[in-house]
Short mmCIF file of C-alpha atoms and ligand atoms in Angstrom, two decimals:
data_model
loop_
_atom_site.label_atom_id
_atom_site.label_comp_id
_atom_site.label_asym_id
_atom_site.label_seq_id
_atom_site.Cartn_x
_atom_site.Cartn_y
_atom_site.Cartn_z
CA UNK A 296 -0.05 -0.07 -0.10
CA UNK A 297 1.30 3.41 -0.88
CA UNK A 298 1.08 6.60 1.02
CA UNK A 299 -1.47 7.84 -1.48
CA UNK A 300 -3.76 4.84 -0.66
CA UNK A 301 -3.94 5.75 2.97
CA UNK A 302 -4.50 9.46 1.95
CA UNK A 303 -7.26 8.53 -0.24
CA UNK A 304 -8.84 6.17 2.29
CA UNK A 305 -8.72 8.83 4.82
CA UNK A 306 -10.78 11.00 2.59
CA UNK A 307 -13.41 8.27 2.37
CA UNK A 308 -13.38 7.79 6.08
CA UNK A 309 -14.26 11.44 6.60
CA UNK A 310 -17.42 10.85 4.63
CA UNK A 311 -18.22 7.71 6.50
CA UNK A 312 -17.69 8.55 10.10
CA UNK A 313 -18.05 12.32 9.93
CA UNK A 314 -15.64 15.18 10.46
CA UNK A 315 -15.80 15.20 14.24
CA UNK A 316 -15.18 11.57 14.71
CA UNK A 317 -12.62 11.59 12.06
CA UNK A 318 -10.60 14.43 13.69
CA UNK A 319 -10.85 12.82 17.04
CA UNK A 320 -10.25 9.20 16.19
CA UNK A 321 -8.77 8.61 12.75
CA UNK A 322 -6.57 11.70 12.10
CA UNK A 323 -4.12 10.62 14.93
CA UNK A 324 -3.79 7.23 13.71
CA UNK A 325 -0.39 6.50 12.09
CA UNK A 326 -0.21 3.63 9.74
CA UNK A 327 2.92 1.80 10.90
CA UNK A 328 2.94 -1.30 8.83
CA UNK A 329 1.17 -3.64 6.49
CA UNK A 330 2.17 -7.00 6.22
CA UNK A 331 0.54 -10.34 5.33
CA UNK A 332 -3.01 -8.82 5.36
CA UNK A 333 -2.52 -6.96 8.74
CA UNK A 334 -2.62 -3.17 8.78
CA UNK A 335 -0.98 -1.92 11.94
CA UNK A 336 -1.71 1.52 13.27
CA UNK A 337 -0.05 3.43 16.12
CA UNK A 338 -2.31 4.93 18.65
CA UNK A 339 -1.39 7.36 21.50
CA UNK A 340 -3.13 5.34 24.35
CA UNK A 341 -4.41 1.85 25.07
CA UNK A 342 -7.84 3.35 25.59
CA UNK A 343 -7.66 5.03 22.22
CA UNK A 344 -6.74 1.83 20.56
CA UNK A 345 -9.55 -0.03 22.27
CA UNK A 346 -12.03 2.58 21.19
CA UNK A 347 -10.93 2.71 17.61
CA UNK A 348 -10.80 -1.02 17.45
CA UNK A 349 -14.43 -1.32 18.56
CA UNK A 350 -15.88 1.54 16.56
CA UNK A 351 -13.90 2.06 13.57
CA UNK A 352 -11.77 -1.00 12.76
CA UNK A 353 -14.40 -2.28 10.34
CA UNK A 354 -14.76 0.89 8.52
CA UNK A 355 -11.01 1.26 8.11
CA UNK A 356 -10.52 -2.27 6.79
CA UNK A 357 -13.48 -1.82 4.40
CA UNK A 358 -12.06 1.36 3.00
CA UNK A 359 -8.63 -0.02 2.58
CA UNK A 360 -9.97 -2.93 0.76
CA UNK A 361 -11.93 -0.89 -1.53
CA UNK A 362 -8.97 1.17 -2.22
CA UNK A 363 -7.24 -1.94 -3.43
CA UNK A 364 -5.18 -2.91 -0.36
CA UNK A 365 -5.28 -6.48 0.65
CA UNK A 366 -6.21 -6.14 4.30
CA UNK A 367 -7.94 -8.87 6.47
CA UNK A 368 -7.38 -7.32 9.71
CA UNK A 369 -6.51 -4.02 11.33
CA UNK A 370 -4.66 -3.79 14.59
CA UNK A 371 -3.78 -0.78 16.85
CA UNK A 372 -0.76 -0.72 19.07
CA UNK A 373 0.89 1.98 21.27
CA UNK A 374 3.36 4.18 19.27
CA UNK A 375 6.69 3.04 20.41
CA UNK A 376 8.42 0.15 18.93
CA UNK A 377 6.21 -0.15 15.88
CA UNK A 378 8.06 0.34 12.51
CA UNK A 379 6.97 3.30 10.59
CA UNK A 380 7.05 2.41 6.99
CA UNK A 381 4.34 4.43 5.22
CA UNK A 382 3.49 8.18 5.32
CA UNK A 383 4.56 10.20 8.14
CA UNK A 384 0.86 11.04 8.45
CA UNK A 385 0.37 13.37 11.51
CA UNK A 386 2.35 13.34 14.65
CA UNK A 387 0.42 11.13 17.11
CA UNK A 388 0.13 13.66 19.88
CA UNK A 389 -0.89 16.94 18.36
CA UNK A 390 0.35 20.04 19.78
CA UNK A 391 -2.05 21.83 21.95
CA UNK A 392 -4.57 23.97 19.98
CA UNK A 393 -5.21 27.57 21.02
CA UNK A 394 -7.07 27.79 24.33
CA UNK A 395 -10.22 29.16 22.59
CA UNK A 396 -10.81 25.97 20.52
CA UNK A 397 -12.52 24.02 23.23
CA UNK A 398 -14.63 26.76 24.73
CA UNK A 399 -15.78 27.84 21.24
CA UNK A 400 -17.73 24.75 20.41
CA UNK A 401 -19.48 24.49 23.75
CA UNK A 402 -19.90 20.91 23.90
CA UNK A 403 -23.65 20.54 23.93
CA UNK A 404 -25.55 18.29 21.48
CA UNK A 405 -28.00 19.98 19.26
CA UNK A 406 -31.68 19.70 20.58
CA UNK A 407 -34.37 18.22 18.51
CA UNK A 408 -36.94 20.98 18.07
CA UNK A 409 -39.79 18.34 18.03
CA UNK A 410 -38.98 16.97 21.48
CA UNK A 411 -41.12 19.44 23.58
CA UNK A 412 -43.40 18.88 26.37
CA UNK A 413 -46.39 19.72 24.03
CA UNK A 414 -45.55 16.82 21.87
CA UNK A 415 -44.96 14.37 24.65
CA UNK A 416 -47.99 12.22 25.28
CA UNK A 417 -48.53 11.48 28.93
CA UNK A 418 -49.97 8.15 30.05
CA UNK A 419 -49.71 5.87 33.10
CA UNK A 420 -46.28 4.31 32.22
CA UNK A 421 -44.53 7.75 32.05
CA UNK A 422 -46.55 10.15 34.17
CA UNK A 423 -44.08 10.31 37.00
CA UNK A 424 -41.15 10.79 34.72
CA UNK A 425 -43.12 13.58 32.93
CA UNK A 426 -44.11 15.16 36.25
CA UNK A 427 -40.55 15.11 37.47
CA UNK A 428 -39.22 16.60 34.14
CA UNK A 429 -41.78 19.41 34.31
CA UNK A 430 -40.75 20.09 37.84
CA UNK A 431 -37.18 20.51 36.85
CA UNK A 432 -38.11 22.61 33.65
CA UNK A 433 -39.94 25.07 35.96
CA UNK A 434 -36.48 26.13 37.27
CA UNK A 435 -36.47 27.55 40.73
CA UNK A 436 -34.72 26.09 43.71
CA UNK A 437 -33.29 22.56 43.29
CA UNK A 438 -35.58 20.16 45.04
CA UNK A 439 -34.02 16.90 43.90
CA UNK A 440 -30.55 16.39 42.54
CA UNK A 441 -29.93 14.67 40.25
CA UNK A 442 -33.17 13.76 38.43
CA UNK A 443 -32.37 10.21 37.21
CA UNK A 444 -34.58 8.91 34.51
CA UNK A 445 -34.25 5.48 33.35
CA UNK A 446 -36.01 2.99 31.00
CA UNK A 447 -35.75 0.84 27.90
CA UNK A 448 -34.91 2.09 24.37
CA UNK A 449 -37.44 4.31 22.69
CA UNK A 450 -39.46 5.15 25.76
CA UNK A 451 -38.88 8.88 25.69
CA UNK A 452 -35.88 9.60 27.88
CA UNK A 453 -34.13 11.80 25.37
CA UNK A 454 -37.47 13.49 24.44
CA UNK A 455 -37.98 14.54 28.06
CA UNK A 456 -34.62 15.78 28.55
CA UNK A 457 -34.73 17.90 25.33
CA UNK A 458 -38.12 19.13 26.52
CA UNK A 459 -36.66 20.28 29.74
CA UNK A 460 -33.94 22.24 27.82
CA UNK A 461 -36.38 23.86 25.55
CA UNK A 462 -38.63 24.95 28.36
CA UNK A 463 -35.67 26.26 30.35
CA UNK A 464 -34.40 28.26 27.44
CA UNK A 465 -37.86 29.68 27.02
CA UNK A 466 -38.36 30.65 30.72
CA UNK A 467 -34.84 31.89 31.32
CA UNK A 468 -32.97 32.57 28.23
CA UNK A 469 -29.77 33.56 30.27
CA UNK A 470 -29.45 30.30 31.89
CA UNK A 471 -26.73 28.02 30.64
CA UNK A 472 -28.20 24.61 29.97
CA UNK A 473 -25.96 21.93 28.69
CA UNK A 474 -27.36 18.71 27.35
CA UNK A 475 -25.15 15.96 25.92
CA UNK A 476 -24.80 12.23 25.75
CA UNK A 477 -22.36 10.45 28.07
CA UNK A 478 -20.50 9.32 24.98
CA UNK A 479 -20.04 12.98 23.98
CA UNK A 480 -18.90 13.67 27.62
CA UNK A 481 -16.19 11.16 27.19
CA UNK A 482 -15.24 12.12 23.75
CA UNK A 483 -14.69 15.83 24.89
CA UNK A 484 -12.92 14.52 27.96
CA UNK A 485 -10.47 12.43 25.87
CA UNK A 486 -9.99 15.38 23.45
CA UNK A 487 -9.15 17.59 26.27
CA UNK A 488 -6.75 15.07 27.66
CA UNK A 489 -5.15 14.69 24.32
CA UNK A 490 -4.82 18.46 23.81
CA UNK A 491 -3.78 19.01 27.36
CA UNK A 492 -6.80 21.25 28.02
CA UNK A 493 -8.23 19.43 30.92
CA UNK A 494 -8.41 22.53 33.14
CA UNK A 495 -10.47 24.16 30.39
CA UNK A 496 -12.72 21.20 30.17
CA UNK A 497 -13.30 21.23 33.94
CA UNK A 498 -14.13 24.82 34.22
CA UNK A 499 -16.40 24.72 31.28
CA UNK A 500 -18.40 21.89 32.78
CA UNK A 501 -18.46 23.55 36.06
CA UNK A 502 -19.67 26.79 34.87
CA UNK A 503 -23.22 25.42 33.61
CA UNK A 504 -26.39 26.12 35.48
CA UNK A 505 -28.02 22.89 34.40
CA UNK A 506 -26.15 19.86 33.14
CA UNK A 507 -27.95 16.94 31.45
CA UNK A 508 -26.17 13.80 30.49
CA UNK A 509 -28.01 11.23 28.45
CA UNK A 510 -27.30 7.44 28.40
CA UNK A 511 -24.92 7.56 31.37
CA UNK A 512 -24.62 3.69 31.19
CA UNK A 513 -22.25 4.36 28.48
CA UNK A 514 -19.40 5.39 30.82
CA UNK A 515 -19.60 2.22 32.96
CA UNK A 516 -16.09 0.68 32.82
CA UNK A 517 -14.47 3.68 31.36
CA UNK A 518 -12.49 4.47 34.38
CA UNK A 519 -10.96 7.93 33.79
CA UNK A 520 -14.18 9.19 32.19
CA UNK A 521 -16.10 7.79 35.18
CA UNK A 522 -13.79 9.63 37.54
CA UNK A 523 -14.08 12.93 35.62
CA UNK A 524 -17.75 12.55 35.48
CA UNK A 525 -18.03 11.96 39.34
CA UNK A 526 -15.91 15.16 40.02
CA UNK A 527 -18.00 17.23 37.56
CA UNK A 528 -21.18 15.80 39.19
CA UNK A 529 -20.06 16.64 42.76
CA UNK A 530 -18.79 20.01 41.83
CA UNK A 531 -22.16 20.95 40.38
CA UNK A 532 -24.14 19.49 43.20
CA UNK A 533 -22.13 21.58 45.64
CA UNK A 534 -22.84 24.64 43.67
CA UNK A 535 -26.52 23.56 43.92
CA UNK A 536 -26.84 23.25 40.06
CA UNK A 537 -29.50 21.02 38.66
CA UNK A 538 -28.31 17.76 37.07
CA UNK A 539 -30.47 15.42 34.91
CA UNK A 540 -29.18 11.97 34.06
CA UNK A 541 -30.60 9.21 31.98
CA UNK A 542 -29.76 5.67 31.57
CA UNK A 543 -31.24 2.45 30.14
CA UNK A 544 -31.41 0.93 33.75
CA UNK A 545 -31.50 1.88 37.41
CA UNK A 546 -28.26 3.22 38.91
CA UNK A 547 -27.79 0.12 40.97
CA UNK A 548 -28.03 -2.14 38.02
CA UNK A 549 -25.43 -0.38 35.87
CA UNK A 550 -22.50 -2.82 35.81
CA UNK A 551 -18.95 -1.54 36.12
CA UNK A 552 -20.02 1.74 37.53
CA UNK A 553 -18.26 2.59 40.73
CA UNK A 554 -20.24 2.19 43.84
CA UNK A 555 -19.71 5.86 45.01
CA UNK A 556 -21.04 7.01 41.63
CA UNK A 557 -24.10 4.69 41.88
CA UNK A 558 -24.92 6.03 45.36
CA UNK A 559 -24.49 9.49 44.28
CA UNK A 560 -26.87 8.92 41.48
CA UNK A 561 -29.40 7.50 43.81
CA UNK A 562 -29.33 10.60 46.06
CA UNK A 563 -31.96 12.52 44.17
CA UNK A 564 -35.07 11.26 42.44
CA UNK A 565 -34.92 8.13 40.56
CA UNK A 566 -37.89 7.52 38.12
CA UNK A 567 -38.50 5.06 35.48
CA UNK A 568 -40.36 5.01 32.23
CA UNK A 569 -42.38 1.81 32.14
CA UNK A 570 -42.84 0.05 28.83
CA UNK A 571 -45.81 1.57 26.91
CA UNK A 572 -49.34 0.26 27.30
CA UNK A 573 -52.11 0.21 24.67
CA UNK A 574 -53.50 3.55 25.59
CA UNK A 575 -50.33 5.36 25.53
CA UNK A 576 -49.42 3.90 22.19
CA UNK A 577 -52.72 4.92 20.81
CA UNK A 578 -52.46 8.37 22.21
CA UNK A 579 -49.00 8.78 20.62
CA UNK A 580 -50.29 7.49 17.24
CA UNK A 581 -53.26 9.94 17.35
CA UNK A 582 -50.94 12.81 18.06
CA UNK A 583 -48.53 11.98 15.18
CA UNK A 584 -51.39 11.46 12.88
CA UNK A 585 -52.32 15.10 13.31
CA UNK A 586 -49.03 16.02 12.04
CA UNK A 587 -49.09 13.76 9.02
CA UNK A 588 -52.45 14.94 8.10
CA UNK A 589 -51.10 18.31 7.77
CA UNK A 590 -48.10 16.93 5.75
CA UNK A 591 -50.05 14.70 3.47
CA UNK A 592 -53.35 16.47 2.70
CA UNK A 593 -56.11 14.54 1.34
CA UNK A 594 -55.01 11.20 2.67
CA UNK A 595 -57.81 9.05 4.13
CA UNK A 596 -57.13 6.95 7.08
CA UNK A 597 -59.55 4.05 7.62
CA UNK A 598 -61.11 3.38 11.02
CA UNK A 599 -59.17 0.85 13.08
CA UNK A 600 -55.68 1.34 11.64
CA UNK A 601 -54.28 3.17 14.60
CA UNK A 602 -55.93 0.72 16.95
CA UNK A 603 -54.46 -2.08 14.95
CA UNK A 604 -51.05 -0.59 15.16
CA UNK A 605 -51.25 0.27 18.86
CA UNK A 606 -52.24 -3.29 19.43
CA UNK A 607 -49.64 -4.97 17.30
CA UNK A 608 -46.45 -2.91 17.69
CA UNK A 609 -45.65 -3.11 21.32
CA UNK A 610 -41.76 -2.89 21.26
CA UNK A 611 -41.06 0.77 21.44
CA UNK A 612 -42.30 4.15 20.37
CA UNK A 613 -39.44 4.71 17.98
CA UNK A 614 -40.65 1.66 16.04
CA UNK A 615 -44.09 2.73 16.27
CA UNK A 616 -43.35 6.00 14.80
CA UNK A 617 -41.29 4.60 12.02
CA UNK A 618 -44.16 2.40 11.09
CA UNK A 619 -46.54 5.38 10.87
CA UNK A 620 -44.08 7.39 8.85
CA UNK A 621 -43.67 4.63 6.36
CA UNK A 622 -47.32 4.04 6.07
CA UNK A 623 -48.03 7.67 5.26
CA UNK A 624 -45.34 8.03 2.72
CA UNK A 625 -46.30 4.77 1.16
CA UNK A 626 -49.91 5.69 0.95
CA UNK A 627 -49.23 9.01 -0.62
CA UNK A 628 -46.88 7.50 -3.02
CA UNK A 629 -49.46 5.19 -4.35
CA UNK A 630 -52.31 7.51 -3.87
CA UNK A 631 -54.38 5.03 -1.90
CA UNK A 632 -56.56 5.18 1.22
CA UNK A 633 -54.75 3.82 4.38
CA UNK A 634 -56.79 0.60 4.95
CA UNK A 635 -56.01 -2.30 7.16
CA UNK A 636 -54.95 -4.23 4.13
CA UNK A 637 -52.62 -1.62 2.96
CA UNK A 638 -51.26 -1.38 6.47
CA UNK A 639 -50.50 -5.08 6.65
CA UNK A 640 -48.80 -5.01 3.21
CA UNK A 641 -46.85 -2.04 3.78
CA UNK A 642 -45.63 -2.98 7.28
CA UNK A 643 -45.47 -6.67 6.91
CA UNK A 644 -41.74 -6.88 8.12
CA UNK A 645 -42.42 -4.73 11.19
CA UNK A 646 -45.47 -6.68 12.06
CA UNK A 647 -43.79 -9.97 11.59
CA UNK A 648 -40.91 -9.05 13.68
CA UNK A 649 -43.00 -7.80 16.58
CA UNK A 650 -45.09 -10.89 16.18
CA UNK A 651 -42.65 -13.62 16.41
CA UNK A 652 -41.93 -14.36 20.08
CA UNK A 653 -38.66 -16.10 19.74
CA UNK A 654 -37.92 -18.36 22.83
CA UNK A 655 -34.56 -18.56 24.56
CA UNK A 656 -34.83 -22.35 24.14
CA UNK A 657 -35.19 -21.96 20.43
CA UNK A 658 -32.15 -19.84 20.33
CA UNK A 659 -30.15 -22.30 22.47
CA UNK A 660 -31.25 -25.17 20.32
CA UNK A 661 -30.19 -23.51 17.01
CA UNK A 662 -26.83 -22.29 18.51
CA UNK A 663 -26.11 -25.77 19.91
CA UNK A 664 -26.80 -27.24 16.44
CA UNK A 665 -24.71 -24.73 14.63
CA UNK A 666 -21.71 -25.37 16.90
CA UNK A 667 -22.22 -29.00 17.20
CA UNK A 668 -22.50 -29.22 20.98
CA UNK A 669 -25.21 -30.75 23.12
CA UNK A 670 -28.18 -28.65 24.05
CA UNK A 671 -27.66 -29.65 27.66
CA UNK A 672 -24.19 -28.04 27.51
CA UNK A 673 -26.10 -24.72 27.07
CA UNK A 674 -27.28 -24.80 30.61
CA UNK A 675 -24.52 -26.99 32.06
CA UNK A 676 -21.40 -25.77 34.02
CA UNK A 677 -18.70 -26.70 31.52
CA UNK A 678 -16.22 -23.95 31.01
CA UNK A 679 -14.25 -25.28 28.04
CA UNK A 680 -13.88 -22.65 25.32
CA UNK A 681 -15.56 -24.68 22.77
CA UNK A 682 -18.59 -24.84 24.93
CA UNK A 683 -18.47 -21.62 26.75
CA UNK A 684 -18.22 -19.60 23.62
CA UNK A 685 -21.29 -20.93 21.84
CA UNK A 686 -23.15 -20.64 25.21
CA UNK A 687 -22.15 -16.88 25.18
CA UNK A 688 -23.32 -16.54 21.64
CA UNK A 689 -26.71 -17.91 22.70
CA UNK A 690 -26.74 -15.47 25.58
CA UNK A 691 -26.03 -12.62 23.32
CA UNK A 692 -28.74 -13.57 20.81
CA UNK A 693 -31.33 -14.05 23.60
CA UNK A 694 -30.58 -10.58 24.75
CA UNK A 695 -30.74 -9.10 21.20
CA UNK A 696 -33.68 -11.03 19.88
CA UNK A 697 -35.98 -11.47 22.88
CA UNK A 698 -37.46 -9.03 25.49
CA UNK A 699 -36.26 -10.93 28.33
CA UNK A 700 -34.40 -9.32 31.01
CA UNK A 701 -30.85 -10.35 32.05
CA UNK A 702 -31.97 -12.15 35.24
CA UNK A 703 -34.70 -14.13 33.17
CA UNK A 704 -32.01 -15.11 30.58
CA UNK A 705 -29.82 -16.08 33.37
CA UNK A 706 -32.48 -18.54 34.81
CA UNK A 707 -32.82 -20.11 31.40
CA UNK A 708 -29.14 -20.76 31.26
CA UNK A 709 -29.13 -23.04 34.15
CA UNK A 710 -29.69 -20.44 36.84
CA UNK A 711 -26.76 -18.31 36.13
CA UNK A 712 -26.47 -14.83 37.62
CA UNK A 713 -27.47 -11.98 35.45
CA UNK A 714 -23.80 -10.49 35.62
CA UNK A 715 -22.66 -13.70 33.91
CA UNK A 716 -24.98 -13.03 31.07
CA UNK A 717 -24.10 -9.45 30.84
CA UNK A 718 -20.41 -10.53 30.66
CA UNK A 719 -21.20 -12.99 27.95
CA UNK A 720 -23.11 -10.45 25.95
CA UNK A 721 -20.12 -7.96 26.28
CA UNK A 722 -17.60 -10.61 25.40
CA UNK A 723 -19.40 -11.39 22.17
CA UNK A 724 -19.75 -7.72 21.29
CA UNK A 725 -16.17 -7.26 21.70
CA UNK A 726 -15.09 -10.41 19.77
CA UNK A 727 -17.45 -9.52 16.90
CA UNK A 728 -15.47 -6.59 16.02
CA UNK A 729 -12.26 -8.66 15.79
CA UNK A 730 -13.31 -11.92 14.53
CA UNK A 731 -15.01 -11.98 11.24
CA UNK A 732 -15.81 -15.65 11.41
CA UNK A 733 -17.79 -15.03 14.60
CA UNK A 734 -19.60 -12.06 13.05
CA UNK A 735 -20.59 -14.25 10.08
CA UNK A 736 -21.68 -16.94 12.39
CA UNK A 737 -24.04 -14.44 14.18
CA UNK A 738 -25.31 -13.04 11.05
CA UNK A 739 -26.24 -16.56 9.84
CA UNK A 740 -27.88 -17.67 13.22
CA UNK A 741 -29.83 -14.35 13.33
CA UNK A 742 -31.21 -14.93 9.84
CA UNK A 743 -32.06 -18.55 10.86
CA UNK A 744 -33.82 -17.56 13.93
CA UNK A 745 -35.75 -14.62 12.52
CA UNK A 746 -36.81 -16.66 9.60
P1 LIG B 245 -35.13 6.95 24.50
O1 LIG B 245 -34.23 8.10 24.68
O2 LIG B 245 -35.74 6.62 25.75
O3 LIG B 245 -34.55 5.79 23.80
P2 LIG B 245 -36.55 8.78 22.80
O4 LIG B 245 -36.73 9.95 23.53
O5 LIG B 245 -35.40 8.90 21.80
O6 LIG B 245 -36.37 7.39 23.49
O7 LIG B 245 -38.02 8.45 22.07
C1 LIG B 245 -38.08 7.71 20.81
C2 LIG B 245 -39.02 8.33 20.00
O8 LIG B 245 -40.27 8.12 20.48
C3 LIG B 245 -38.83 9.85 19.86
O9 LIG B 245 -39.14 10.24 18.53
C4 LIG B 245 -39.86 10.31 20.74
O10 LIG B 245 -40.37 11.62 20.33
C5 LIG B 245 -40.97 9.42 20.72
N1 LIG B 245 -41.68 9.30 21.98
C6 LIG B 245 -41.41 8.44 23.10
N2 LIG B 245 -42.27 8.54 24.00
C7 LIG B 245 -43.10 9.43 23.69
C8 LIG B 245 -44.32 10.02 24.24
N3 LIG B 245 -44.73 9.68 25.45
N4 LIG B 245 -44.99 10.88 23.47
C9 LIG B 245 -44.58 11.22 22.21
N5 LIG B 245 -43.59 10.74 21.56
C10 LIG B 245 -42.81 9.95 22.32
MG1 LIG B 246 -32.17 8.35 24.24
#
């Protein structure tokens, strides 16, 4: 591979991963060596290497291959010791940028204008979360800190957080409200470390009036980020600034989160968003339909369609919304009335997948078959790799393809603890990025199981 190839590939990668990710994660990579199908890159820290391996290795490999290089695998290693043969890309540790750089792009994430309290439909499953969010959005003296919102995917956590931010902006435009995902928090932190601007980072975060961090489970296991988050959190609480946190599970259930952080998170008000019920789903559909009616004038919606959808699509609100969007787009395209028949045709795939209740036993059986092990070994105690790995694959697929909780899955794997299941799931996630054979196996099994 020539220097040009990597240059060209980097251009493509900007398009693929976006400018920000590119600058943070790809630009600092230094191609050290390409030998027997393995492309080796130098990275500044172990953490950096892990991160790039997990998130960008596939992209990088794919782009290298399409640029004509024969690469089966990409590896990342610490700078020293590797043999630099290719382009002297960029020095690994960049010189510190001017101080203004970090403060300039105040690290908030953009708010979605549609996520307001007005557009949030309140029902039994979310009324407490909604009330707490409203309370925070009123501003005024901090009564509970933090507000911790948790619940499954697509149940409205992000929506509520954005709604709080919108409302606060409206009521007190001078207030500095910072909303960002935990991933962005980490990303900023790592960037600050790299550019030796940790002090700026600290003072920036400590200067906000309201801090909202979405999907905080993400920082579990990421030690230095956790640590920094903890300090930021404490500093703001001491200053009596409001904090709002979301996660996909309760503080106590987030694995690899330090105990002191868990207990801090539990100090305020912890509320969960329950899975939607039929009434809430119908309410959401009715509200969205108002919007679509204005977008697609003249479209006729037959009676019973919304009820049908609310009844059949129970997984999460995001999928429900997606179904409705597709339905209206399709009907307007073919210029037909939205009937039950049309709905069933147009949404066949979504309906099928929310229909099929795959059992954990089915998954275990298929996986055992595929790897040629006995079904009883799925639940048995053997720890040999050739049994343990397929077992972990089955755990992973059970988590992905069923709605069972980790403890429930654990029970069906011979009464294993939920942490064992979580470990198994993580292990497979990790290996998948490195082991293309495993990735293929999983794809195949998934196809077989979802039929
Ligand atoms: P989460 O962050 O919990 O995964 P989101 O807040 O992103 O979920 O919600 C997913 C989608 O569902 C968003 O488009 C959101 O507007 C919508 N949604 C979720 N709950 C409600 C609700 N109660 N009323 C209206 N829309 C909702
Ligand atoms: Mg979210």
